[in-house]
Coordinates of C-alpha atoms in Angstrom, one line a residue:
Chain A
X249 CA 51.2 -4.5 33.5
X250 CA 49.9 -7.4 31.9
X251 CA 49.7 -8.0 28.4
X252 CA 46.6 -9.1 26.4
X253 CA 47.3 -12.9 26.5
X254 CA 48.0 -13.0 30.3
X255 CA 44.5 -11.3 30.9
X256 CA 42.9 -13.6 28.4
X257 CA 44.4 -16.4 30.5
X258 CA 43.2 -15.1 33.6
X259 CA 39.5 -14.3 32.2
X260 CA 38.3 -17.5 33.6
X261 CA 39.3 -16.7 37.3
X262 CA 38.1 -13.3 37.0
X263 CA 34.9 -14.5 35.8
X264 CA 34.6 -16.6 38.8
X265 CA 35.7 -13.9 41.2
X266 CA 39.0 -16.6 41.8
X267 CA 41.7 -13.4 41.3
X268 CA 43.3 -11.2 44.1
X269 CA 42.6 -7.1 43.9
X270 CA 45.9 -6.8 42.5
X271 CA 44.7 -8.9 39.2
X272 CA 41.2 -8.1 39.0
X273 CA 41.7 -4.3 38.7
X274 CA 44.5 -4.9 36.2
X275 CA 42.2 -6.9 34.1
X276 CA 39.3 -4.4 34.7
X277 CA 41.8 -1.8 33.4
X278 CA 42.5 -4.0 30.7
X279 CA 38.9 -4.7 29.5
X280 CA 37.6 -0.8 29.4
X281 CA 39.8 -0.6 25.9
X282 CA 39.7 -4.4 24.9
X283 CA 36.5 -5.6 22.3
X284 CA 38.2 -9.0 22.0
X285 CA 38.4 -9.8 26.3
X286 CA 34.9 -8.2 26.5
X287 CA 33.5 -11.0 24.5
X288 CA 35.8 -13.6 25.8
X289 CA 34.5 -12.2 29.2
X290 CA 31.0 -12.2 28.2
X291 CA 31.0 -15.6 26.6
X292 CA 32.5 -17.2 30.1
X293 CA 30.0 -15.9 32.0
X294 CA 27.4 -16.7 29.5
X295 CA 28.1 -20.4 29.8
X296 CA 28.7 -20.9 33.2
X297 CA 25.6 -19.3 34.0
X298 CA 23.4 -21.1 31.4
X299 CA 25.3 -24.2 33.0
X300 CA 24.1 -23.0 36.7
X301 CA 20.3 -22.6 35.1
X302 CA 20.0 -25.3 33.5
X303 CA 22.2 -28.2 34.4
X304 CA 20.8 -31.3 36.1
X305 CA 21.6 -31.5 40.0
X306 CA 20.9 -35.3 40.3
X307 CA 19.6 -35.7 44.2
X308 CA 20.8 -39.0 46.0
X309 CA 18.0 -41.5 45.8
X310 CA 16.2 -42.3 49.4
X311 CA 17.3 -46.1 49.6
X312 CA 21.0 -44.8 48.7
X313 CA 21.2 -44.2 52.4
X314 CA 19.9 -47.6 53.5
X315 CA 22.1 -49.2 50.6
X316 CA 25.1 -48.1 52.0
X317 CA 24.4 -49.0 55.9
X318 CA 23.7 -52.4 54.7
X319 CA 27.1 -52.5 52.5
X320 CA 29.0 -51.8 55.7
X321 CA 31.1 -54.7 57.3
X322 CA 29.2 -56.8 59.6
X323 CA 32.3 -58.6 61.1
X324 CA 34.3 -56.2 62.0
X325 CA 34.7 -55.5 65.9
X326 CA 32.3 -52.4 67.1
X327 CA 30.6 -52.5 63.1
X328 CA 26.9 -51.6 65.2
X329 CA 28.4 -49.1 67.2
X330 CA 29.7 -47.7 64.3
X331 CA 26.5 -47.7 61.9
X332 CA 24.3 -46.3 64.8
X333 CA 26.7 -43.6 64.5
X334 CA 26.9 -43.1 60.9
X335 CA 22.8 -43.5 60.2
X336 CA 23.3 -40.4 62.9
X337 CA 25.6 -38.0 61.0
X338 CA 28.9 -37.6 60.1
X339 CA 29.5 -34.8 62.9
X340 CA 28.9 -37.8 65.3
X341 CA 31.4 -40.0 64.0
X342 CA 33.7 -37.6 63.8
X343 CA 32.8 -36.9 67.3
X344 CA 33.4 -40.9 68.5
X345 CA 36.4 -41.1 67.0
X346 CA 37.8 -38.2 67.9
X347 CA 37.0 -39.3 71.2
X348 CA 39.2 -42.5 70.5
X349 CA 41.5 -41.0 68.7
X350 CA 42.1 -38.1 71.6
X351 CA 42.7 -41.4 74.0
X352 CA 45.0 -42.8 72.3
X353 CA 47.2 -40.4 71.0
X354 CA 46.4 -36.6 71.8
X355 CA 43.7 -34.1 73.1
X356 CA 45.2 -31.9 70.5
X357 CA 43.6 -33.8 67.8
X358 CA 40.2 -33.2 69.6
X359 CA 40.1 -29.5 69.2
X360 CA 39.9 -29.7 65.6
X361 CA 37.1 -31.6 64.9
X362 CA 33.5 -30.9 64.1
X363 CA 31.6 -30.5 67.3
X364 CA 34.6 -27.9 68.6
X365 CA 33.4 -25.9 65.3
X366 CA 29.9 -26.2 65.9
X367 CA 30.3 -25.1 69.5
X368 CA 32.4 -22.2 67.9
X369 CA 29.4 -21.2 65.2
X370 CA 27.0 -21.3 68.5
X371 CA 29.3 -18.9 70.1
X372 CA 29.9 -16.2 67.2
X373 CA 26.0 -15.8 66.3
X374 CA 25.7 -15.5 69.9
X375 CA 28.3 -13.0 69.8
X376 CA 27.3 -11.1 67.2
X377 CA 23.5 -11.3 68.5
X378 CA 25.2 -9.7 71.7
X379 CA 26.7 -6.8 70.1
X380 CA 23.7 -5.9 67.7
X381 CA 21.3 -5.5 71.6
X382 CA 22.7 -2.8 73.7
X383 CA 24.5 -0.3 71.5
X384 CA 27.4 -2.4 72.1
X385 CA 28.3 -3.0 68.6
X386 CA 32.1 -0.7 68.3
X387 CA 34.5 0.0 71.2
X388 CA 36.3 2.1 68.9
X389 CA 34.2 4.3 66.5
X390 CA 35.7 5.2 63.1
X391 CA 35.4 4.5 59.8
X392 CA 39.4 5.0 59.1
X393 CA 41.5 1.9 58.9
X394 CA 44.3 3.7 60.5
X395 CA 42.0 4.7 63.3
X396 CA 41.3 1.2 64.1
X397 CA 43.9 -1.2 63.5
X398 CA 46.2 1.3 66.7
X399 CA 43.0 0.7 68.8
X400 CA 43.8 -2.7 69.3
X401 CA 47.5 -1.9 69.9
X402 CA 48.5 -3.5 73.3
X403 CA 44.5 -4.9 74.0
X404 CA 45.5 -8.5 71.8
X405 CA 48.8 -10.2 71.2
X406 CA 48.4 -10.0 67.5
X407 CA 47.6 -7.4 65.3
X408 CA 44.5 -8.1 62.9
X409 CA 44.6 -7.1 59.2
X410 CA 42.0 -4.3 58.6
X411 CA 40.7 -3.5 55.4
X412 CA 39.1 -1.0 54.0
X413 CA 35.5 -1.9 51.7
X414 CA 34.1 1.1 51.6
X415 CA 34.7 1.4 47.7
X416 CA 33.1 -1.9 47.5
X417 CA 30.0 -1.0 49.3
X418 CA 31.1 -2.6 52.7
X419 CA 32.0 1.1 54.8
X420 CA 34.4 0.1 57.5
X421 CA 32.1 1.3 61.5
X422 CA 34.5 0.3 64.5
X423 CA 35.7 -2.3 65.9
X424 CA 36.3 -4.0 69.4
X425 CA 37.1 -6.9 71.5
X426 CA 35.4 -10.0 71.9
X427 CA 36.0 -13.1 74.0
X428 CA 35.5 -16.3 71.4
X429 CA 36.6 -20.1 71.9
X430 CA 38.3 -19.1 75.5
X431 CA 40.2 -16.4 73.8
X432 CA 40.1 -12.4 73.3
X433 CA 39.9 -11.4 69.8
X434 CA 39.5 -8.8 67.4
X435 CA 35.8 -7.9 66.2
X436 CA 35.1 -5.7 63.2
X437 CA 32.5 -4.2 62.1
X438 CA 31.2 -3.5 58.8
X439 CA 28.1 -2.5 57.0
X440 CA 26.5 -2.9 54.0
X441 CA 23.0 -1.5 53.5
X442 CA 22.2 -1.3 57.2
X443 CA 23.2 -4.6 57.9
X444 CA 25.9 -4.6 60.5
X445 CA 28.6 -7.3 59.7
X446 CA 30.7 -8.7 62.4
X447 CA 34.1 -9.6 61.4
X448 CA 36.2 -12.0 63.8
X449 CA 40.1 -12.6 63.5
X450 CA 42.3 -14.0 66.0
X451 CA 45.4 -16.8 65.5
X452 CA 45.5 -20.1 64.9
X453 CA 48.5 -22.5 64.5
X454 CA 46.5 -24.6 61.6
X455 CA 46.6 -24.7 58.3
X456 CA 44.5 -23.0 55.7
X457 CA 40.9 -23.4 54.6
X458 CA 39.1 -22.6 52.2
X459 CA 35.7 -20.4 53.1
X460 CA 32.6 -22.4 54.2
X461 CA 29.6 -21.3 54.8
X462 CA 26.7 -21.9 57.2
X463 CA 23.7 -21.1 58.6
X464 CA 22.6 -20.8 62.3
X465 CA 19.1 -19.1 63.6
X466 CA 19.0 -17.4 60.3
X467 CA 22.2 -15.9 60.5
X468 CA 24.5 -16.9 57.6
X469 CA 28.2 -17.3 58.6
X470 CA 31.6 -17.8 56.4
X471 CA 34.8 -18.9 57.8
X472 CA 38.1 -19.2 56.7
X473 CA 41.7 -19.9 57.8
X474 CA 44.6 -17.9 55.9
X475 CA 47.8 -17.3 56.8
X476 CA 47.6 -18.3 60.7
X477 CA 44.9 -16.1 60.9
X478 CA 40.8 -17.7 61.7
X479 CA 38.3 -15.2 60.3
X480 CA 34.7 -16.0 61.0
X481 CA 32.3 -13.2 59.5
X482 CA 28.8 -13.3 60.8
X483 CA 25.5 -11.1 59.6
X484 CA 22.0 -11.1 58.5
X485 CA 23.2 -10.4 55.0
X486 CA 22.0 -12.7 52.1
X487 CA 24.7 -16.0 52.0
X488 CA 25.7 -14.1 48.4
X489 CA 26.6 -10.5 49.7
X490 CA 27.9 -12.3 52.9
X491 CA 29.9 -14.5 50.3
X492 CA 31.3 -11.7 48.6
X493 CA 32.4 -9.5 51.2
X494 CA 34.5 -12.7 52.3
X495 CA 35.8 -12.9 49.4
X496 CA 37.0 -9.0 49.1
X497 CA 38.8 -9.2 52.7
X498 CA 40.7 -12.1 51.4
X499 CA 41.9 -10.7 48.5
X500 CA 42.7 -7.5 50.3
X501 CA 44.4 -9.1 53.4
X502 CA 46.2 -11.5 50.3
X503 CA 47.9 -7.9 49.1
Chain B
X650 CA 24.6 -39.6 55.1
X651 CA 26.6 -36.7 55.2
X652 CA 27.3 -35.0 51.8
X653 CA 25.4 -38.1 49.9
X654 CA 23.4 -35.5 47.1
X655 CA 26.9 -33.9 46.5
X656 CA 28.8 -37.1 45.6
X657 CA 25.9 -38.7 44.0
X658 CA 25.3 -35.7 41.5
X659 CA 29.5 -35.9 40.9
X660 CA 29.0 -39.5 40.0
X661 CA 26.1 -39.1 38.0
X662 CA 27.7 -36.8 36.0
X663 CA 31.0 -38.6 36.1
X664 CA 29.0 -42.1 34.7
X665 CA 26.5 -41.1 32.7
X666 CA 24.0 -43.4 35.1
X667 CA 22.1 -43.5 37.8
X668 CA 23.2 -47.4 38.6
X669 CA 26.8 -46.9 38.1
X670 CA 26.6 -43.6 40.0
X671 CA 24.9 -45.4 43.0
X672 CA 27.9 -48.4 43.0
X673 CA 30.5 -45.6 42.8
X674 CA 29.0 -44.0 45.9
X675 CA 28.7 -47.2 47.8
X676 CA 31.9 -48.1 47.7
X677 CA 33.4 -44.4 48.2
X678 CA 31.5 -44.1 51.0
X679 CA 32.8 -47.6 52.0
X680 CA 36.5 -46.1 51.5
X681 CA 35.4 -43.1 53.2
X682 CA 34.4 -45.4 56.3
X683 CA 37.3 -47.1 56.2
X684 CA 39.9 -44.0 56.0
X685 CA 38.2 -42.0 57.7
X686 CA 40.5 -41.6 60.8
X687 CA 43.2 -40.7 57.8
X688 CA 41.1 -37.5 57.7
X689 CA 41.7 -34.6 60.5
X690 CA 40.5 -31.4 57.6
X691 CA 37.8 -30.0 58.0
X692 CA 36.4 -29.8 54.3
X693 CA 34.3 -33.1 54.7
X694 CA 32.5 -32.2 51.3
X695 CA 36.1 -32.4 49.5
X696 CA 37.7 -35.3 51.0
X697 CA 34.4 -37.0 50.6
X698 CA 34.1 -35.6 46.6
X699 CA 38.1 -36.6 46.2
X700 CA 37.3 -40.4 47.4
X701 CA 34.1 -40.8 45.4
X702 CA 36.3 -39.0 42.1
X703 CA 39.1 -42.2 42.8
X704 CA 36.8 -44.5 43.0
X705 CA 35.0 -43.8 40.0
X706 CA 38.7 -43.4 38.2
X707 CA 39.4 -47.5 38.9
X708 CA 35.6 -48.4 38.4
X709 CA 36.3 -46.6 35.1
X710 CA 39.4 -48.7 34.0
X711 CA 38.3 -51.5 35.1
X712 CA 35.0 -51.8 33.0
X713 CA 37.2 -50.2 30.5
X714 CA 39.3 -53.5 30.8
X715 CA 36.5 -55.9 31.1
X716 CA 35.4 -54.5 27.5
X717 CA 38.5 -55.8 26.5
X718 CA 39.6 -52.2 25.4
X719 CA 42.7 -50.2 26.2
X720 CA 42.9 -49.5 29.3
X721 CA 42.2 -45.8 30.7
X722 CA 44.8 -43.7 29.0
X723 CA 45.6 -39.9 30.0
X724 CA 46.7 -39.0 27.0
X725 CA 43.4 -40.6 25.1
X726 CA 41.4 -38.0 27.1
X727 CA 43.6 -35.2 26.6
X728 CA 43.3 -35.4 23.0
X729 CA 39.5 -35.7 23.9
X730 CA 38.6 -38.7 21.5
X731 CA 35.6 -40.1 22.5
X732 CA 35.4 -40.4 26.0
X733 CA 32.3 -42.2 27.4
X734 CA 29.6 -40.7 24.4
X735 CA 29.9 -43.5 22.6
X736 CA 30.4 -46.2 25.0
X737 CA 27.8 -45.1 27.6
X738 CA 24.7 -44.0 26.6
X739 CA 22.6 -41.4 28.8
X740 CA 20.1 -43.1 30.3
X741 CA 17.6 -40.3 27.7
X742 CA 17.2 -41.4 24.2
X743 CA 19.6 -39.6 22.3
X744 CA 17.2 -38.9 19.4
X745 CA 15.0 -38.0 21.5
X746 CA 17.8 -35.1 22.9
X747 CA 18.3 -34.8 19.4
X748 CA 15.4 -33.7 18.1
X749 CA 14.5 -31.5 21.5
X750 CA 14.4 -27.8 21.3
X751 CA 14.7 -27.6 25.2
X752 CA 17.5 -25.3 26.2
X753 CA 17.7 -27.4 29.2
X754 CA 18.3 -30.5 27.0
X755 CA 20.6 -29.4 24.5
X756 CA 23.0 -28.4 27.2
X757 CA 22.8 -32.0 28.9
X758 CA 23.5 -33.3 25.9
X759 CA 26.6 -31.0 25.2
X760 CA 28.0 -31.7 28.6
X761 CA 27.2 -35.5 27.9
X762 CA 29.5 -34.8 24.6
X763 CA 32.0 -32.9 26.8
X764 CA 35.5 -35.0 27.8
X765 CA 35.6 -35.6 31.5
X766 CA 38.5 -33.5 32.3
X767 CA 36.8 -30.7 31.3
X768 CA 33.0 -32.2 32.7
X769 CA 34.2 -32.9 36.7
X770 CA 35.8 -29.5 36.9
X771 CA 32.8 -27.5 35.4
X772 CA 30.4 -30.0 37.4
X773 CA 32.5 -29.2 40.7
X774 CA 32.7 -25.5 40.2
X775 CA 29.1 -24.5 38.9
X776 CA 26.9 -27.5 40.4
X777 CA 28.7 -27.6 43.9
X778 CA 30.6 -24.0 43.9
X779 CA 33.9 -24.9 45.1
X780 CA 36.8 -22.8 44.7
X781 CA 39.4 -23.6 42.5
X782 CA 41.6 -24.1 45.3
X783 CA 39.4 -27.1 46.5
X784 CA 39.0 -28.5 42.9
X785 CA 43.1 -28.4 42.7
X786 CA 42.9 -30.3 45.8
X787 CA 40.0 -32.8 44.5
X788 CA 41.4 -33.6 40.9
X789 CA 45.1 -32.8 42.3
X790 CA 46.2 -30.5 39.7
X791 CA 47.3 -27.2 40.1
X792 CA 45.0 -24.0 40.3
X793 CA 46.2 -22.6 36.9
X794 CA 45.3 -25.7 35.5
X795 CA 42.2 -26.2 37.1
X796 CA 41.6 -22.1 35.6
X797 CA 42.4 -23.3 32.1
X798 CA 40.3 -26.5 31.7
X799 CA 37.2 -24.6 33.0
X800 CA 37.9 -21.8 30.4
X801 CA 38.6 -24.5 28.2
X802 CA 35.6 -26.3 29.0
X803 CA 33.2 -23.2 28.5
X804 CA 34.5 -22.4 25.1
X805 CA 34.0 -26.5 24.1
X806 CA 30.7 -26.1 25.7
X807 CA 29.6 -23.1 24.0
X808 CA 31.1 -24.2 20.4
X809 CA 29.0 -27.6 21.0
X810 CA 25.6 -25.6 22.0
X811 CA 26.4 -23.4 18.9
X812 CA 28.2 -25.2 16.2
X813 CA 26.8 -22.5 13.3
X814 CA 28.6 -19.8 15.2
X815 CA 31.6 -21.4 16.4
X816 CA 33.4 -24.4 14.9
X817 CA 33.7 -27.5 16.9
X818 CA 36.7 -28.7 18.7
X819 CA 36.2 -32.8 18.1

């Protein structure tokens, strides 16, 4: 149980949704009966959304682009291949040098960069697309955790955390199996005011990262890595809601 | 120019000025060109925000020596004595800020006024929304600390925006 200056400690992460389940419902415990957290609560949020509102977000200036290019070394060996690829974008370079860099030392290397990812985002809207057209959304039908996590017993080689969000407005449907980056892996499904979410998990041997999210064809996506485990949720869910429901499975898979 | 608004609005904030800001960029971005096969992540944004944060750190201290001054001390900004108020104006008049009502205005100011431990993690987590986990990695300090100097921050912030109700901490 945590006492009252550990929760006002923590009143900072909980105000930024930072804390795992564990911490937040200890706090939210604490804060029913405490006058002096409520305000401390109130007056965090208070700030940091008056700094969201109003807060200058200064925009690069158009000749900052054009400045830089021209900054770049002249001299150096391959300098014009390498600023044709730069005024191009970043994913490009990363692409050409990954290219060189999967030469010389390792194709390995190669698998993590940028246009493997993009390839991957192309293939989970496509996915989830797929399984939102012929009623072939859940393999297995059930709204019970413990009905669905056994369904993929002996159909993957791992077994995929499943949580359940249906006290957080995100009811648990089915799941199945999917077929993503040249692997099987698991698919669950979620909903949240008729909007069918698919979540994907399989393994990975990399390290973690933090959730990012993207758009493709009007379909907002957030990723992560945690724990050897890729999760790539997928849905036509506002980037907030989408946002948040990533951020309850981590804190529940985190328990 | 990938991630160019991100690390120009952290170095705006970071100098106080749209020149500096655009010579801290240009030479992060030179780093960034430079190091870039040191970088096999995936957070682009972060490694990109962490270079541009370095580089402003040595443009800093070495104005700060040019001016002849001590040189960039931790412990200065930990007590939170002056920081860059005094020594670099915002590019608005100040009594102009002064005298402005604007909600929008007074809080510039107060973040202006705010020291820049406190300023780069508020800047990072409300302006570009990055977990505290990628801050920790960006400023390299650890998550708890990274928790306490934005809850820090807001309650400096919100004594400066309200001095009558709450008393000031410098």
């Amino acid at each position: 149980m945590m006492d009252h200056q550990e929760v006002q400690e923590l009143l900072p992460a909980y105000a930024d949704q930072e804390l795992g389940i564990v911490e937040t419902l200890e706090i939210e415990r604490h804060l029913e009966s405490c006058a002096d957290c409520q305000r401390e609560y109130a007056a965090q949020r208070i700030v940091s959304a008056r700094f969201k509102k109003d807060a200058s977000y200064f925009e690069a200036p158009a000749h900052l682009t054009q400045r830089i290019m021209d900054a770049l070394p002249q001299d150096e060996p391959g300098t014009r291949f390498w600023q044709r690829s730069w005024s191009f974008n970043w994913r490009n370079a990363g692409a050409a040098l990954a290219a060189m860099l999967a030469l010389a030392w390792s194709v390995g290397l190669y698998l993590n960069l940028p246009s493997d990812q993009d390839k991957l985002t192309d293939e989970v809207v496509a996915s989830h697309v797929r399984s939102l057209q012929v009623d072939h959304l859940s393999d297995v039908v059930s709204t019970d955790q413990h009905t669905v996590k056994p369904w993929f017993n002996g159909k993957l080689n791992f077994s995929p955390p499943v949580v359940d969000l249906a006290a957080q407005g995100f009811p648990l449907t089915g799941g199945r199996l999917d077929y993503l980056g040249g692997r099987p892996v698991a698919a669950l499904v979620y909903r949240h005011a008729q909007h069918p979410i698919n979540l994907y998990v399989w393994p990975t041997t990399e390290r973690d990262v933090a959730p990012q999210l993207q758009n493709r064809q009007g379909y907002h996506l957030v990723r992560w890595t945690w724990d050897g485990m890729n999760y790539w949720a997928v849905s036509d869910l506002a980037a907030r809601d989408l946002e948040q429901f990533g951020g309850m499975v981590r804190s529940m898979v985190r328990q | 120019m990938p991630h160019l608004n991100s690390a120009f609005n952290l170095a705006c904030w970071l100098t106080h000025n749209h020149q500096d800001a655009e010579d801290v960029v240009q030479e992060a971005y030179l780093r960034a060109f430079r190091f870039f096969d040191g970088f096999h992540g995936e957070d682009g944004r972060a490694w990109l925000l962490t270079i541009v944060r370095n580089t402003f750190y040595s443009w800093y201290q070495e104005r700060q020596k040019l001016r002849q001054e001590t040189a960039f001390d931790e412990q200065l900004h930990q007590a939170g004595a002056g920081d860059s108020v005094g020594q670099m104006p915002p590019d608005n008049n100040p009594e102009a800020l002064l005298i402005s009502k604007d909600s929008e205005r007074q809080l510039q100011q107060a973040l202006q006024a705010l020291p820049l431990e406190f300023r780069e993690v508020m800047v990072m987590r409300e302006l570009e929304e990055l977990s505290y986990k990628q801050i920790a990695g960006i400023v390299g300090i650890p998550i708890g600390t990274v928790m306490s100097r934005l809850g820090r921050g807001r309650k400096l912030l919100a004594a400066i925006l309200a001095p009558d109700t709450a008393p000031q901490e410098r």
